[in-house]
PDB file of N, CA, C and O in Angstrom:
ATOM      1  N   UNK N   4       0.836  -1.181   0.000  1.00  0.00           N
ATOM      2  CA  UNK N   4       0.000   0.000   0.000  1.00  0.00           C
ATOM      3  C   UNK N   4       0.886   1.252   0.000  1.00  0.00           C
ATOM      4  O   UNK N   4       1.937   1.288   0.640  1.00  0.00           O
ATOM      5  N   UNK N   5       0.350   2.464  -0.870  1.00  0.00           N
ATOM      6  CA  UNK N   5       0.968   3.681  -0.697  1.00  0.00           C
ATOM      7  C   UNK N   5       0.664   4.355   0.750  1.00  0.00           C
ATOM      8  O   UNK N   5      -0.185   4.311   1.641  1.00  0.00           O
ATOM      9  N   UNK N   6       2.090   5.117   0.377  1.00  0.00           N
ATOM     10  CA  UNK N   6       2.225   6.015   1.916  1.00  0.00           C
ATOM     11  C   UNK N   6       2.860   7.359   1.424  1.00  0.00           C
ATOM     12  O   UNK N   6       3.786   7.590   0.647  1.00  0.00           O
ATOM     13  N   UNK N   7       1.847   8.338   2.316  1.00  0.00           N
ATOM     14  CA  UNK N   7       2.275   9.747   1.738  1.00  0.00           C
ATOM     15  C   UNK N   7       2.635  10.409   2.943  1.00  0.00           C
ATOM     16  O   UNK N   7       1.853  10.723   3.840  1.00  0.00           O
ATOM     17  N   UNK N   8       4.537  10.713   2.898  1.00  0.00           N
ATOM     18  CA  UNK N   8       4.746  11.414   4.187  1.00  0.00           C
ATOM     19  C   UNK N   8       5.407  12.431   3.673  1.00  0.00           C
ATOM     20  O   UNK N   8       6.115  12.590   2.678  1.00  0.00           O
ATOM     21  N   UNK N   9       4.857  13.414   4.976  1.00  0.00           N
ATOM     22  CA  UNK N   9       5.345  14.869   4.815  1.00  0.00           C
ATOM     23  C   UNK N   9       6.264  14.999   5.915  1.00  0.00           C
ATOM     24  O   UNK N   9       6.256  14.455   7.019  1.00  0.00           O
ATOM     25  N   UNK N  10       7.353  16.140   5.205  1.00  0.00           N
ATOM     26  CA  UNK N  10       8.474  16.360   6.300  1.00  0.00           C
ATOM     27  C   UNK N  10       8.294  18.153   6.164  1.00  0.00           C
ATOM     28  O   UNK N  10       7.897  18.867   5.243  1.00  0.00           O
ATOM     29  N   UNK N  11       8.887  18.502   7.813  1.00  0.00           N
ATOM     30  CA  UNK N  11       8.881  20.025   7.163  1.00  0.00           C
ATOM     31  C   UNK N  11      10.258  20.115   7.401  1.00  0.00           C
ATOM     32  O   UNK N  11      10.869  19.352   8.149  1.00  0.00           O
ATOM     33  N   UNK N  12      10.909  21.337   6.570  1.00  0.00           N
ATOM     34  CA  UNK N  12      12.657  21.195   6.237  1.00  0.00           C
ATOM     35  C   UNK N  12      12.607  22.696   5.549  1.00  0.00           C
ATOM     36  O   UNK N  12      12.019  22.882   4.484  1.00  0.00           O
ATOM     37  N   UNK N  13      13.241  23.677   6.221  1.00  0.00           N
ATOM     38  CA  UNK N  13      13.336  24.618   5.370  1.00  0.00           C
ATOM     39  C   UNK N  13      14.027  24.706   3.842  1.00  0.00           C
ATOM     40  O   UNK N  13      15.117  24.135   3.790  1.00  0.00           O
ATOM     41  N   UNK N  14      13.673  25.193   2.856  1.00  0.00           N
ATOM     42  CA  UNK N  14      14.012  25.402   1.848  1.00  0.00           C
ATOM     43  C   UNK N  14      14.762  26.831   1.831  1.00  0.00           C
ATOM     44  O   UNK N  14      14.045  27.752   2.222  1.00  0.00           O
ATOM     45  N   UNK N  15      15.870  27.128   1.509  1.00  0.00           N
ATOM     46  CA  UNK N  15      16.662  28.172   1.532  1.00  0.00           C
ATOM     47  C   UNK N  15      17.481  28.513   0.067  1.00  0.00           C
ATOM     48  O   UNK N  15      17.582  29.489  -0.677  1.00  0.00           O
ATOM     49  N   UNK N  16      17.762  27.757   0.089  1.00  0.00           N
ATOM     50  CA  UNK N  16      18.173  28.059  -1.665  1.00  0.00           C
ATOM     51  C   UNK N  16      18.151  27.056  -2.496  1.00  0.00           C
ATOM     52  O   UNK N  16      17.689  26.007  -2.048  1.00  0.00           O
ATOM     53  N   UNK N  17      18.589  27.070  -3.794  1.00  0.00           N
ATOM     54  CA  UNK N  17      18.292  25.913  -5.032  1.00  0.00           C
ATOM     55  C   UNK N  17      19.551  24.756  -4.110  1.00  0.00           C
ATOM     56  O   UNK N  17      19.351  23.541  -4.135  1.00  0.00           O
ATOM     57  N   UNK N  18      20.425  25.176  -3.576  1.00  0.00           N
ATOM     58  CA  UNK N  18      21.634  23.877  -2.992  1.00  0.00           C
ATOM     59  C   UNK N  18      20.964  23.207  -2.428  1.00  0.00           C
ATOM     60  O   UNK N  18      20.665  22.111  -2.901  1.00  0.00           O
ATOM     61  N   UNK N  19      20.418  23.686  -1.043  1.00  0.00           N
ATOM     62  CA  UNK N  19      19.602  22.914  -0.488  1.00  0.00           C
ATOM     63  C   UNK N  19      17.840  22.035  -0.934  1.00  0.00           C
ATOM     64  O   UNK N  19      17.333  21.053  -0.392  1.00  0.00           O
ATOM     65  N   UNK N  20      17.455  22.654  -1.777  1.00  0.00           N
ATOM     66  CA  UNK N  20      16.397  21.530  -2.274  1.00  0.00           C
ATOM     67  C   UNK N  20      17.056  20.779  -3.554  1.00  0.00           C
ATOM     68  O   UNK N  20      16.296  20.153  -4.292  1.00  0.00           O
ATOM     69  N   UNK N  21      18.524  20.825  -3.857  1.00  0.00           N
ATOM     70  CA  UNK N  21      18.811  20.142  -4.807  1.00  0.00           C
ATOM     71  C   UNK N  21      19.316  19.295  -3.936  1.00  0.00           C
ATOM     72  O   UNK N  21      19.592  18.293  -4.595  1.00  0.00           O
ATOM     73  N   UNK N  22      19.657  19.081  -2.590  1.00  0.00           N
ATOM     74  CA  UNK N  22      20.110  18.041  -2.065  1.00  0.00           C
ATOM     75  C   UNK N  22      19.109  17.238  -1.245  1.00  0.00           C
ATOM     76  O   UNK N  22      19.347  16.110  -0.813  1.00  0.00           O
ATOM     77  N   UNK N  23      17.896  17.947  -1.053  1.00  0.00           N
ATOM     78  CA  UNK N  23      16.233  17.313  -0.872  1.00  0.00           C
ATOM     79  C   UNK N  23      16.218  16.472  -1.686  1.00  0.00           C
ATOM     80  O   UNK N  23      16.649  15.329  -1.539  1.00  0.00           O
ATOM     81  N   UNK N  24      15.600  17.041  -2.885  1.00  0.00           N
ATOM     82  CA  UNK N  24      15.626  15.674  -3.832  1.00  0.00           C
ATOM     83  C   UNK N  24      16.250  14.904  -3.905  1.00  0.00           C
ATOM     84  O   UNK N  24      15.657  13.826  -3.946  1.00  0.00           O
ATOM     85  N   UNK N  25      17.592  14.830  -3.964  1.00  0.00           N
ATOM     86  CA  UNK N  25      19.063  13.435  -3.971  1.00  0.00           C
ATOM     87  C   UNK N  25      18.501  12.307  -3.119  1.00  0.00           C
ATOM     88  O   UNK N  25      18.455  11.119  -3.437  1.00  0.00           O
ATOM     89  N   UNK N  26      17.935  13.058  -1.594  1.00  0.00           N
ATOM     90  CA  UNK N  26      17.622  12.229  -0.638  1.00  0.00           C
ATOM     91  C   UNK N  26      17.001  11.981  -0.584  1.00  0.00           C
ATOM     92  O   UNK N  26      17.032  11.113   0.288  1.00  0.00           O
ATOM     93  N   UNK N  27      15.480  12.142  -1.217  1.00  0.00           N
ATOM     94  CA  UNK N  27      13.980  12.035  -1.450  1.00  0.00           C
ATOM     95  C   UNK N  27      14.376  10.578  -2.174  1.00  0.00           C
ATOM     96  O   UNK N  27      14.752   9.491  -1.737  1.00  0.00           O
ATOM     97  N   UNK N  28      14.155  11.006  -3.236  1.00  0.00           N
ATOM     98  CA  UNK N  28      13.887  10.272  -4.731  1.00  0.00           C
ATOM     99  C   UNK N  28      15.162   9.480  -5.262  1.00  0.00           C
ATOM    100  O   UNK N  28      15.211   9.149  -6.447  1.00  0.00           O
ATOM    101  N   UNK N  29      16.462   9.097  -4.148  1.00  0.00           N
ATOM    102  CA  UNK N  29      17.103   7.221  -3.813  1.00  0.00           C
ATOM    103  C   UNK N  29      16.775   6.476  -2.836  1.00  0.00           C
ATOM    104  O   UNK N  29      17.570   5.667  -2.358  1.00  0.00           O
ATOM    105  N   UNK N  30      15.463   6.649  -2.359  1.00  0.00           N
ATOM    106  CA  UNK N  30      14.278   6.016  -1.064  1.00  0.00           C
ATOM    107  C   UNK N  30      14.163   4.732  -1.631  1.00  0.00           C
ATOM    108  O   UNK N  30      13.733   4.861  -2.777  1.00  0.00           O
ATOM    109  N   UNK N  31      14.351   3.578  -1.349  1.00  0.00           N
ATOM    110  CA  UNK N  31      13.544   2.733  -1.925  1.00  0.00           C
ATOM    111  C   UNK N  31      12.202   2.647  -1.678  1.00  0.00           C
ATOM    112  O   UNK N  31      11.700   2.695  -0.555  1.00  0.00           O
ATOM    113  N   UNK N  32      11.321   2.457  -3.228  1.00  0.00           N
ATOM    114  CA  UNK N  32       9.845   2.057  -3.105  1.00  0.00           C
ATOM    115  C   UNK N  32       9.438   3.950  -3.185  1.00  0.00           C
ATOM    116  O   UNK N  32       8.326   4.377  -2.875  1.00  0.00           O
ATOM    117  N   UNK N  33      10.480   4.761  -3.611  1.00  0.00           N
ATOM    118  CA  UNK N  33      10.004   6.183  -4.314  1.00  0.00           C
ATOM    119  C   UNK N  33       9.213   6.065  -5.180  1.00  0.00           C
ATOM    120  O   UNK N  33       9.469   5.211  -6.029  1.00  0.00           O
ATOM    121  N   UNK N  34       7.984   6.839  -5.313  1.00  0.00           N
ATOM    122  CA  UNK N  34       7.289   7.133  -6.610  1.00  0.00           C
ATOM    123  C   UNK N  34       7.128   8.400  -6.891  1.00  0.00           C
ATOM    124  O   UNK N  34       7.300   8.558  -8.100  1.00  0.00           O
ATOM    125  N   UNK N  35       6.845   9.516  -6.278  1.00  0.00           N
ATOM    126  CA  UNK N  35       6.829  10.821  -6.390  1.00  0.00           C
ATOM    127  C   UNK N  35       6.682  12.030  -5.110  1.00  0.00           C
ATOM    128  O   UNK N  35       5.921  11.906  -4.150  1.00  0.00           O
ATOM    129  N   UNK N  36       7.660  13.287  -5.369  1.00  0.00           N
ATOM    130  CA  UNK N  36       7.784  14.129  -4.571  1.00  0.00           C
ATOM    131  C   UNK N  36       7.240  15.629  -4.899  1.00  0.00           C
ATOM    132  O   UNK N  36       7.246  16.047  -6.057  1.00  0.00           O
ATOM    133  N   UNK N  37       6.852  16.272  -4.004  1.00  0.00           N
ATOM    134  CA  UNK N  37       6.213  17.521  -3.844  1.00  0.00           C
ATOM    135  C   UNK N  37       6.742  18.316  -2.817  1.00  0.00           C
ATOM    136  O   UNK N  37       6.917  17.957  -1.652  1.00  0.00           O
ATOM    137  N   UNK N  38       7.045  19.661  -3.412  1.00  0.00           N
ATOM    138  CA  UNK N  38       8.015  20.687  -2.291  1.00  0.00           C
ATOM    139  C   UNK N  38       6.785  21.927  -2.555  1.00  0.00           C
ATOM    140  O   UNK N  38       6.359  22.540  -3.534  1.00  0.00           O
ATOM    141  N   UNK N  39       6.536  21.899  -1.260  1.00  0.00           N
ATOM    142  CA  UNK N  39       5.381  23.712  -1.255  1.00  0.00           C
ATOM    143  C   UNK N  39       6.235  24.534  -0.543  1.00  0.00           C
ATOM    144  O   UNK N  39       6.701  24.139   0.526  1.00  0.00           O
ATOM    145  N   UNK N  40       6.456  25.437  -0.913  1.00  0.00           N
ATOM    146  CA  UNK N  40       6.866  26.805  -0.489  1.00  0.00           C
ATOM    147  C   UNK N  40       5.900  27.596   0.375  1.00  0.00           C
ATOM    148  O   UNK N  40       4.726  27.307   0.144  1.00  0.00           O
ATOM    149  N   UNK N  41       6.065  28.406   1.196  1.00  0.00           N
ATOM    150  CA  UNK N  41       5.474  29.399   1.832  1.00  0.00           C
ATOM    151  C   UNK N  41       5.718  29.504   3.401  1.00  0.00           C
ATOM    152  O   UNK N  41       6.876  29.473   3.818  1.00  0.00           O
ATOM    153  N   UNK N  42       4.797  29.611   4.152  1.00  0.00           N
ATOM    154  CA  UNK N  42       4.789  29.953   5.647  1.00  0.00           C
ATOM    155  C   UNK N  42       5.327  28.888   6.488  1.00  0.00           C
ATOM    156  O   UNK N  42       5.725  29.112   7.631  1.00  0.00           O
ATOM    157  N   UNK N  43       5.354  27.373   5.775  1.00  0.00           N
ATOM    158  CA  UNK N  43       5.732  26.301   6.428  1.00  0.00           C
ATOM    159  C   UNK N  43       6.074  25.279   5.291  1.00  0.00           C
ATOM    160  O   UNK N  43       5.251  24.525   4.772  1.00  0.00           O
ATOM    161  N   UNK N  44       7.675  25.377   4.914  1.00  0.00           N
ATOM    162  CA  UNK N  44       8.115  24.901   3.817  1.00  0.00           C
ATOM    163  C   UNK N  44       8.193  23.381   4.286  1.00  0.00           C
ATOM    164  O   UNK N  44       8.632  22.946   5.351  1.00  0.00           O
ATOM    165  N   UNK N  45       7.608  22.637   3.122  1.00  0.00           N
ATOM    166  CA  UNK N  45       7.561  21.155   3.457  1.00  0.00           C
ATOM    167  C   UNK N  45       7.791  20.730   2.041  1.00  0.00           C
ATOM    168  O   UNK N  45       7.783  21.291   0.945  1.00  0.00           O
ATOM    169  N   UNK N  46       8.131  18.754   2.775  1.00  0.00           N
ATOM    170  CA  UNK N  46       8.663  18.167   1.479  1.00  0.00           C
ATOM    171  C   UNK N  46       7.493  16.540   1.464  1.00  0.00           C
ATOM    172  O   UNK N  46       7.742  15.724   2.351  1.00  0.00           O
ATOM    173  N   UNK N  47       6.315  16.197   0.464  1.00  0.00           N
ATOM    174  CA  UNK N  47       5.590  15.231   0.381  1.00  0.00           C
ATOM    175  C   UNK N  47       6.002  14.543  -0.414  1.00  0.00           C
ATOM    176  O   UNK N  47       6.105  14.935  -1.576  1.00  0.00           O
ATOM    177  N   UNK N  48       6.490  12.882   0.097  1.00  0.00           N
ATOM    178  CA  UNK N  48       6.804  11.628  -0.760  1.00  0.00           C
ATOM    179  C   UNK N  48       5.527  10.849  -0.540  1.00  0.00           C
ATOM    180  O   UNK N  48       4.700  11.018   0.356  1.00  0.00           O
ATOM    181  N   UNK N  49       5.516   9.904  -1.590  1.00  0.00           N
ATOM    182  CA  UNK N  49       4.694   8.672  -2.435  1.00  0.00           C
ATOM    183  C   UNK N  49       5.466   7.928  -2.541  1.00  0.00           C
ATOM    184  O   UNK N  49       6.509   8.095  -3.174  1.00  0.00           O
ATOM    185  N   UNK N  50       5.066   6.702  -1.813  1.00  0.00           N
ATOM    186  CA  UNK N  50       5.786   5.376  -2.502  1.00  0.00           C
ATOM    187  C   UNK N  50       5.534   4.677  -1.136  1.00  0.00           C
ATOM    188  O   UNK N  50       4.946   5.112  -0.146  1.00  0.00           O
ATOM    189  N   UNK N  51       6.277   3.196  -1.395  1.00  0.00           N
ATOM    190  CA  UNK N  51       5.979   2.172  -0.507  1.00  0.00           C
ATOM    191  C   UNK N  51       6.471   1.644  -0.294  1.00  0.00           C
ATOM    192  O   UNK N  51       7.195   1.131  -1.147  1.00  0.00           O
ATOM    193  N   UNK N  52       6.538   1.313   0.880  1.00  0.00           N
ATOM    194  CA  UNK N  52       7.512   1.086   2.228  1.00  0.00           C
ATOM    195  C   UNK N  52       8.642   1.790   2.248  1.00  0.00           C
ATOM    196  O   UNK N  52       9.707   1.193   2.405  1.00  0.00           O
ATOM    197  N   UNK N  53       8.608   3.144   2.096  1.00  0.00           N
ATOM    198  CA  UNK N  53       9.721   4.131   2.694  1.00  0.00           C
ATOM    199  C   UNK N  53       9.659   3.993   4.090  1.00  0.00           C
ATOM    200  O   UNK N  53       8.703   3.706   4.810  1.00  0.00           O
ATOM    201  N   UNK N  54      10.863   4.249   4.366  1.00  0.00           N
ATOM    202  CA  UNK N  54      11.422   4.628   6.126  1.00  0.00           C
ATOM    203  C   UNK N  54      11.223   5.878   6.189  1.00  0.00           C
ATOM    204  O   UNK N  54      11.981   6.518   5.460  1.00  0.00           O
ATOM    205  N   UNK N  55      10.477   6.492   6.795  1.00  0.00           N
ATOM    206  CA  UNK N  55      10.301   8.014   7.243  1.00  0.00           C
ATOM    207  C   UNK N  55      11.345   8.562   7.789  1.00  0.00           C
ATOM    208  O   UNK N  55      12.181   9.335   7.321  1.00  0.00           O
ATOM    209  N   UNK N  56      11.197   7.984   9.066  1.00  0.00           N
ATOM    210  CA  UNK N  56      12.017   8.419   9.835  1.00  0.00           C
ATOM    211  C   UNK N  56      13.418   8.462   9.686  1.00  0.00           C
ATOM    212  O   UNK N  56      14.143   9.334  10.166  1.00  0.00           O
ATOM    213  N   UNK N  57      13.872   7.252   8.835  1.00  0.00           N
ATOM    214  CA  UNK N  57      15.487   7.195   8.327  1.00  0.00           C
ATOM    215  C   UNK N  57      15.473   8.681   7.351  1.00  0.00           C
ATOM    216  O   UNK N  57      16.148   9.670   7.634  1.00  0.00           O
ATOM    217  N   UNK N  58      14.560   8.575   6.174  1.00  0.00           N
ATOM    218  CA  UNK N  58      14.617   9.971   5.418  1.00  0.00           C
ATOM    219  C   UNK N  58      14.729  11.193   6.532  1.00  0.00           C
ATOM    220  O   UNK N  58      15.726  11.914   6.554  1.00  0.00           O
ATOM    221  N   UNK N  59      14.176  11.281   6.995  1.00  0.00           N
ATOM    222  CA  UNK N  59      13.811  12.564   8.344  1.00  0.00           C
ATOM    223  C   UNK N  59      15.564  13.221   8.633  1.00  0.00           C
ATOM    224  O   UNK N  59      16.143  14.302   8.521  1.00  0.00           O
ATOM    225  N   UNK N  60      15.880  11.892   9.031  1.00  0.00           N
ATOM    226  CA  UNK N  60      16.999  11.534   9.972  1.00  0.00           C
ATOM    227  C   UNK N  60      17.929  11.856   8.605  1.00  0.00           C
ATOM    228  O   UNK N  60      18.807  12.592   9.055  1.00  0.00           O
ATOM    229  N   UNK N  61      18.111  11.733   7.590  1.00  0.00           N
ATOM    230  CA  UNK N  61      19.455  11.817   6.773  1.00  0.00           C
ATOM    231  C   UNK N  61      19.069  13.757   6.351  1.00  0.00           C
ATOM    232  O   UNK N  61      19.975  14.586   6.275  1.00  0.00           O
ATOM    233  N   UNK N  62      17.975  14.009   6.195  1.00  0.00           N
ATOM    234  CA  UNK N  62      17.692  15.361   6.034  1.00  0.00           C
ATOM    235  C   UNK N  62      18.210  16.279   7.003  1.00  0.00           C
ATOM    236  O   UNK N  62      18.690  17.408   6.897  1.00  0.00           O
ATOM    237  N   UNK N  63      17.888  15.130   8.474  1.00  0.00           N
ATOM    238  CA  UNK N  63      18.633  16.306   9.549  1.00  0.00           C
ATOM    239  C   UNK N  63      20.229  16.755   9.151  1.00  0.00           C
ATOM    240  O   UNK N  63      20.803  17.844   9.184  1.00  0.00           O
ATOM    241  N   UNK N  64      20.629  15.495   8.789  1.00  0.00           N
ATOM    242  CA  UNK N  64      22.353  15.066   8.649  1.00  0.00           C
ATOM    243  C   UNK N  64      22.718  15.426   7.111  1.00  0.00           C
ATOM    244  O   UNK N  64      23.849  15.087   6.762  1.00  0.00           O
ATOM    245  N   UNK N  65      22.175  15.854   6.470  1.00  0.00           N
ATOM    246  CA  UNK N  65      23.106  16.512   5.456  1.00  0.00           C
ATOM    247  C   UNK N  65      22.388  17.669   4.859  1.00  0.00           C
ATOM    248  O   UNK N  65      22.964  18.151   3.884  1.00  0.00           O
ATOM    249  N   UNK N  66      21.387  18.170   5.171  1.00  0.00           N
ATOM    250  CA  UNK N  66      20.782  19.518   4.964  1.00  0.00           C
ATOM    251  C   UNK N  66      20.250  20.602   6.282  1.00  0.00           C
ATOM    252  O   UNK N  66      20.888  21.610   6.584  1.00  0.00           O
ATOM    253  N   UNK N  67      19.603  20.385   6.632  1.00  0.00           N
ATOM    254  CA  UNK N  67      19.611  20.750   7.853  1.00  0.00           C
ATOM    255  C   UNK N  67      18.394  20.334   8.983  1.00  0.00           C
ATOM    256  O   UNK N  67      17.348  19.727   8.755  1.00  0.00           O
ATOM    257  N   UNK N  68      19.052  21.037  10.668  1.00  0.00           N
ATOM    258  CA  UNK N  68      19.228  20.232  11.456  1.00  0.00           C
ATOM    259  C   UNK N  68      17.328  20.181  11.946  1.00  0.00           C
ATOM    260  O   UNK N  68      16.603  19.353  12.498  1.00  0.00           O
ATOM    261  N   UNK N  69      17.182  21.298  11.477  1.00  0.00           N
ATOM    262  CA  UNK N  69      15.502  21.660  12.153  1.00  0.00           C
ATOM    263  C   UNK N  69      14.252  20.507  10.990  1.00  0.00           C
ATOM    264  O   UNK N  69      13.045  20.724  11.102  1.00  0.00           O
ATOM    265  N   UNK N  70      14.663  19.575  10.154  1.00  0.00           N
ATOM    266  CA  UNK N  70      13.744  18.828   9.774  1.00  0.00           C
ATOM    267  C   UNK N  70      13.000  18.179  10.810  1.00  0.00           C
ATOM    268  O   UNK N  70      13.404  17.629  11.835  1.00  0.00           O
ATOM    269  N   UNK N  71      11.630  18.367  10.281  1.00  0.00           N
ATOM    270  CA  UNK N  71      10.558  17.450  10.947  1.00  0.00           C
ATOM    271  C   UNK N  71       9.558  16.730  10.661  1.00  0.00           C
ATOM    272  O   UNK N  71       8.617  17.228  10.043  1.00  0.00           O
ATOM    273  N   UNK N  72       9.549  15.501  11.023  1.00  0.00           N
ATOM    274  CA  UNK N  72       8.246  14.544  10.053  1.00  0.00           C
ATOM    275  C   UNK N  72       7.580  15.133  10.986  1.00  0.00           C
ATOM    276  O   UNK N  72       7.810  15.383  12.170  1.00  0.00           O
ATOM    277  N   UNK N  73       5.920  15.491   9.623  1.00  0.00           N
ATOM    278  CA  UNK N  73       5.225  16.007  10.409  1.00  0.00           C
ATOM    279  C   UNK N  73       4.291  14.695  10.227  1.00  0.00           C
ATOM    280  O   UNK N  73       3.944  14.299  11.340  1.00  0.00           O
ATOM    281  N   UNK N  74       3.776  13.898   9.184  1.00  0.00           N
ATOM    282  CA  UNK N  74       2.968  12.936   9.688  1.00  0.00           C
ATOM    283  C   UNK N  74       3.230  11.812   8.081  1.00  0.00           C
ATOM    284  O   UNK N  74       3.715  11.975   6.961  1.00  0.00           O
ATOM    285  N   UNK N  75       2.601  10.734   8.817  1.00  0.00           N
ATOM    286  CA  UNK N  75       2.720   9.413   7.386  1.00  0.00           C
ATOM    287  C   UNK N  75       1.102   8.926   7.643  1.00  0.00           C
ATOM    288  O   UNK N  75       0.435   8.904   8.677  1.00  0.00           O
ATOM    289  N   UNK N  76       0.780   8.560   6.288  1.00  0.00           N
ATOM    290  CA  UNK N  76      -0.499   8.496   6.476  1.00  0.00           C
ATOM    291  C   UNK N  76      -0.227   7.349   4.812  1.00  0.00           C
ATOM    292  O   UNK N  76       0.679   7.283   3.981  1.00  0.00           O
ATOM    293  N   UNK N  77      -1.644   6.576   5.010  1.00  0.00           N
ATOM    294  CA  UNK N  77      -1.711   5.499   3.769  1.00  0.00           C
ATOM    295  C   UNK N  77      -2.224   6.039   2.438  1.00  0.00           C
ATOM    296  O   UNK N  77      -3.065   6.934   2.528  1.00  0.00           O
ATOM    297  N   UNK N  78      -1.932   5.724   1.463  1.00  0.00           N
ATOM    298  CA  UNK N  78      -2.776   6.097   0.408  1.00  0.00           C
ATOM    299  C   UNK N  78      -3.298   5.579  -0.428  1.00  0.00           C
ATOM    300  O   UNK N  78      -2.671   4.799  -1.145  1.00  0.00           O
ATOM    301  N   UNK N  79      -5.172   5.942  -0.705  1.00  0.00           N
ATOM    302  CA  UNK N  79      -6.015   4.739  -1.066  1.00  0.00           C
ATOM    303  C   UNK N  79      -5.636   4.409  -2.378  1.00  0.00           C
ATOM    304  O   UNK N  79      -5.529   5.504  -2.930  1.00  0.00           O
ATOM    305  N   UNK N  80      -5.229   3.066  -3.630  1.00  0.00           N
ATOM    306  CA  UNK N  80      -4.981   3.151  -4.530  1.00  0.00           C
ATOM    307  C   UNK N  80      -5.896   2.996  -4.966  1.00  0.00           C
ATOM    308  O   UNK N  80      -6.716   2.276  -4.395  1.00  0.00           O
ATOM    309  N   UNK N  81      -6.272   3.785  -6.558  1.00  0.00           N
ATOM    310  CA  UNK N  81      -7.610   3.802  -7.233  1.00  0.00           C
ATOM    311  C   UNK N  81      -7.342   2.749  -8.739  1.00  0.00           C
ATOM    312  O   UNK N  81      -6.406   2.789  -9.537  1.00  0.00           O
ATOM    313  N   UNK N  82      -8.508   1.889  -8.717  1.00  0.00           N
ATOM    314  CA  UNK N  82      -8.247   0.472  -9.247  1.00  0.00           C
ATOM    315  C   UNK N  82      -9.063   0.685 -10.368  1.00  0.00           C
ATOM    316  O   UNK N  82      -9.218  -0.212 -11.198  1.00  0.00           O
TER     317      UNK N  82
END
């Protein structure tokens, strides 16, 4: 089953969401990512059986330190 988790991670310049993605999207079981900009910059993955928390955790460790999963939730597939 799909799983759609959001992290929040500031976005500060093109370096740093070019190194978001690197770490996003070599997840195993990646299917697709979404970065919103604004008052509370966050980063939404798709796919199945990602480790959240390992992603969370490598975001803290090579971009920066204030990342936070904010939640993982399932996603219904349409058949």
């Amino acid at each position: 089953m799909k799983q759609k988790i959001v992290i929040e991670v500031p976005l500060h310049c093109g370096k740093c969401k070019k190194k978001i993605l690197k770490i996003c999207t070599t997840a195993k079981g990646f299917m697709s990512l979404t970065t919103h900009r604004g008052e509370e910059d966050r980063v939404e993955i798709i796919g199945e059986g990602i480790d959240a928390a390992r992603i969370t955790e490598r975001l803290r460790e090579k971009v920066n330190k204030y990342a936070k999963l904010v939640r993982v939730t399932m996603v219904e597939e349409a058949n």
